């Protein structure tokens, strides 16, 4: 188990995340203790009709950001499985990147919990919030 640092964040996105997430061109902006900031640009893969970010893309950004935050809990990157993901969509945003600010609420031995706020990079408007429960498979 290796420490999660910015130097290997892009490699993790490339090698660990599924193709549907990789197609969204998500990048890691910052990693901190129990926290992560990820960015998703506006693109054809992430947006629906009218150029508005799709709910599916926003859910993928939220889930990915929370996974990275969990990997920053001091135990490094290890397999994690999403048990529950609840996303609340606040407003549709278009033509700007979305920034996900994720943090760990509690990280236990078998289950961990995280939350995320997703905002427009230019407007600062809240696009969505999410909470998730994650399992650490044996």
GROMACS .gro file of C-alpha atoms in nm:
model
  138
    1UNK     CA    1   0.000   0.000   0.000
    2UNK     CA    2   0.159   0.325  -0.111
    3UNK     CA    3   0.091   0.676   0.009
    4UNK     CA    4  -0.143   0.873  -0.211
    5UNK     CA    5   0.030   1.186  -0.333
    6UNK     CA    6  -0.024   1.426  -0.620
    7UNK     CA    7   0.264   1.264  -0.810
    8UNK     CA    8   0.068   0.942  -0.861
    9UNK     CA    9  -0.286   1.083  -0.877
   10UNK     CA   10  -0.298   1.099  -1.258
   11UNK     CA   11  -0.166   0.743  -1.279
   12UNK     CA   12  -0.445   0.626  -1.048
   13UNK     CA   13  -0.707   0.802  -1.259
   14UNK     CA   14  -0.561   0.639  -1.571
   15UNK     CA   15  -0.511   0.287  -1.436
   16UNK     CA   16  -0.769   0.235  -1.161
   17UNK     CA   17  -1.079   0.428  -1.267
   18UNK     CA   18  -1.311   0.267  -1.525
   19UNK     CA   19  -1.326   0.391  -1.883
   20UNK     CA   20  -1.653   0.576  -1.827
   21UNK     CA   21  -1.479   0.794  -1.566
   22UNK     CA   22  -1.162   0.837  -1.772
   23UNK     CA   23  -1.372   0.963  -2.064
   24UNK     CA   24  -1.484   1.258  -1.849
   25UNK     CA   25  -1.127   1.403  -1.839
   26UNK     CA   26  -1.140   1.440  -1.459
   27UNK     CA   27  -0.819   1.567  -1.300
   28UNK     CA   28  -0.697   1.587  -0.942
   29UNK     CA   29  -0.636   1.948  -0.834
   30UNK     CA   30  -0.532   1.886  -0.473
   31UNK     CA   31  -0.499   1.615  -0.210
   32UNK     CA   32  -0.486   1.675   0.163
   33UNK     CA   33  -0.545   1.490   0.486
   34UNK     CA   34  -0.886   1.321   0.445
   35UNK     CA   35  -0.969   1.550   0.154
   36UNK     CA   36  -0.946   1.578  -0.224
   37UNK     CA   37  -1.034   1.834  -0.489
   38UNK     CA   38  -1.111   1.706  -0.839
   39UNK     CA   39  -1.206   1.896  -1.153
   40UNK     CA   40  -1.422   1.798  -1.451
   41UNK     CA   41  -1.422   2.014  -1.765
   42UNK     CA   42  -1.730   2.079  -1.973
   43UNK     CA   43  -1.721   1.833  -2.264
   44UNK     CA   44  -1.943   1.631  -2.495
   45UNK     CA   45  -1.883   1.325  -2.272
   46UNK     CA   46  -1.996   1.509  -1.957
   47UNK     CA   47  -2.286   1.717  -2.089
   48UNK     CA   48  -2.635   1.642  -2.210
   49UNK     CA   49  -2.852   1.829  -2.456
   50UNK     CA   50  -2.803   2.203  -2.421
   51UNK     CA   51  -2.447   2.168  -2.293
   52UNK     CA   52  -2.560   2.118  -1.931
   53UNK     CA   53  -2.365   1.870  -1.717
   54UNK     CA   54  -2.548   1.538  -1.697
   55UNK     CA   55  -2.646   1.383  -1.366
   56UNK     CA   56  -2.448   1.072  -1.452
   57UNK     CA   57  -2.127   1.271  -1.505
   58UNK     CA   58  -2.181   1.466  -1.182
   59UNK     CA   59  -2.238   1.141  -0.989
   60UNK     CA   60  -1.915   1.000  -1.136
   61UNK     CA   61  -1.723   1.312  -1.032
   62UNK     CA   62  -1.871   1.294  -0.681
   63UNK     CA   63  -1.791   0.923  -0.638
   64UNK     CA   64  -1.438   0.965  -0.772
   65UNK     CA   65  -1.365   1.265  -0.549
   66UNK     CA   66  -1.486   1.082  -0.239
   67UNK     CA   67  -1.270   0.778  -0.327
   68UNK     CA   68  -0.963   1.000  -0.352
   69UNK     CA   69  -1.048   1.165  -0.018
   70UNK     CA   70  -1.079   0.822   0.142
   71UNK     CA   71  -0.741   0.719   0.001
   72UNK     CA   72  -0.599   1.025   0.184
   73UNK     CA   73  -0.700   0.891   0.527
   74UNK     CA   74  -0.342   0.784   0.601
   75UNK     CA   75  -0.382   0.422   0.488
   76UNK     CA   76  -0.307   0.484   0.120
   77UNK     CA   77  -0.481   0.361  -0.193
   78UNK     CA   78  -0.654   0.028  -0.166
   79UNK     CA   79  -0.963  -0.127  -0.327
   80UNK     CA   80  -1.286   0.047  -0.230
   81UNK     CA   81  -1.646  -0.030  -0.322
   82UNK     CA   82  -1.932   0.220  -0.326
   83UNK     CA   83  -2.213   0.090  -0.103
   84UNK     CA   84  -2.442   0.393  -0.117
   85UNK     CA   85  -2.427   0.719  -0.309
   86UNK     CA   86  -2.682   0.995  -0.265
   87UNK     CA   87  -2.656   1.297  -0.493
   88UNK     CA   88  -2.866   1.611  -0.461
   89UNK     CA   89  -2.865   1.822  -0.777
   90UNK     CA   90  -2.900   2.190  -0.696
   91UNK     CA   91  -2.879   2.357  -1.039
   92UNK     CA   92  -2.772   2.285  -1.392
   93UNK     CA   93  -2.441   2.435  -1.498
   94UNK     CA   94  -2.281   2.461  -1.840
   95UNK     CA   95  -1.974   2.609  -2.011
   96UNK     CA   96  -1.746   2.592  -1.707
   97UNK     CA   97  -1.552   2.324  -1.524
   98UNK     CA   98  -1.697   2.168  -1.212
   99UNK     CA   99  -1.488   2.141  -0.898
  100UNK     CA  100  -1.557   1.870  -0.639
  101UNK     CA  101  -1.447   1.934  -0.279
  102UNK     CA  102  -1.460   1.598  -0.100
  103UNK     CA  103  -1.385   1.513   0.260
  104UNK     CA  104  -1.395   1.208   0.481
  105UNK     CA  105  -1.664   1.213   0.749
  106UNK     CA  106  -1.551   0.890   0.915
  107UNK     CA  107  -1.311   0.619   0.805
  108UNK     CA  108  -1.352   0.284   0.977
  109UNK     CA  109  -1.206  -0.062   0.936
  110UNK     CA  110  -1.477  -0.198   0.702
  111UNK     CA  111  -1.691   0.106   0.614
  112UNK     CA  112  -1.613   0.470   0.553
  113UNK     CA  113  -1.825   0.777   0.489
  114UNK     CA  114  -1.757   1.089   0.284
  115UNK     CA  115  -1.928   1.400   0.151
  116UNK     CA  116  -1.867   1.632  -0.142
  117UNK     CA  117  -1.976   1.971  -0.272
  118UNK     CA  118  -1.958   2.036  -0.644
  119UNK     CA  119  -1.936   2.396  -0.761
  120UNK     CA  120  -1.889   2.581  -1.087
  121UNK     CA  121  -1.523   2.681  -1.127
  122UNK     CA  122  -1.609   3.024  -1.270
  123UNK     CA  123  -1.947   3.105  -1.116
  124UNK     CA  124  -1.890   2.952  -0.773
  125UNK     CA  125  -2.249   2.828  -0.787
  126UNK     CA  126  -2.335   2.506  -0.607
  127UNK     CA  127  -2.426   2.243  -0.867
  128UNK     CA  128  -2.464   1.939  -0.639
  129UNK     CA  129  -2.386   1.781  -0.306
  130UNK     CA  130  -2.337   1.414  -0.234
  131UNK     CA  131  -2.276   1.174   0.050
  132UNK     CA  132  -2.143   0.823   0.015
  133UNK     CA  133  -2.080   0.505   0.208
  134UNK     CA  134  -1.787   0.292   0.100
  135UNK     CA  135  -1.671  -0.059   0.188
  136UNK     CA  136  -1.315  -0.184   0.212
  137UNK     CA  137  -1.334  -0.531   0.057
  138UNK     CA  138  -1.117  -0.799   0.220
   0.00000   0.00000   0.00000
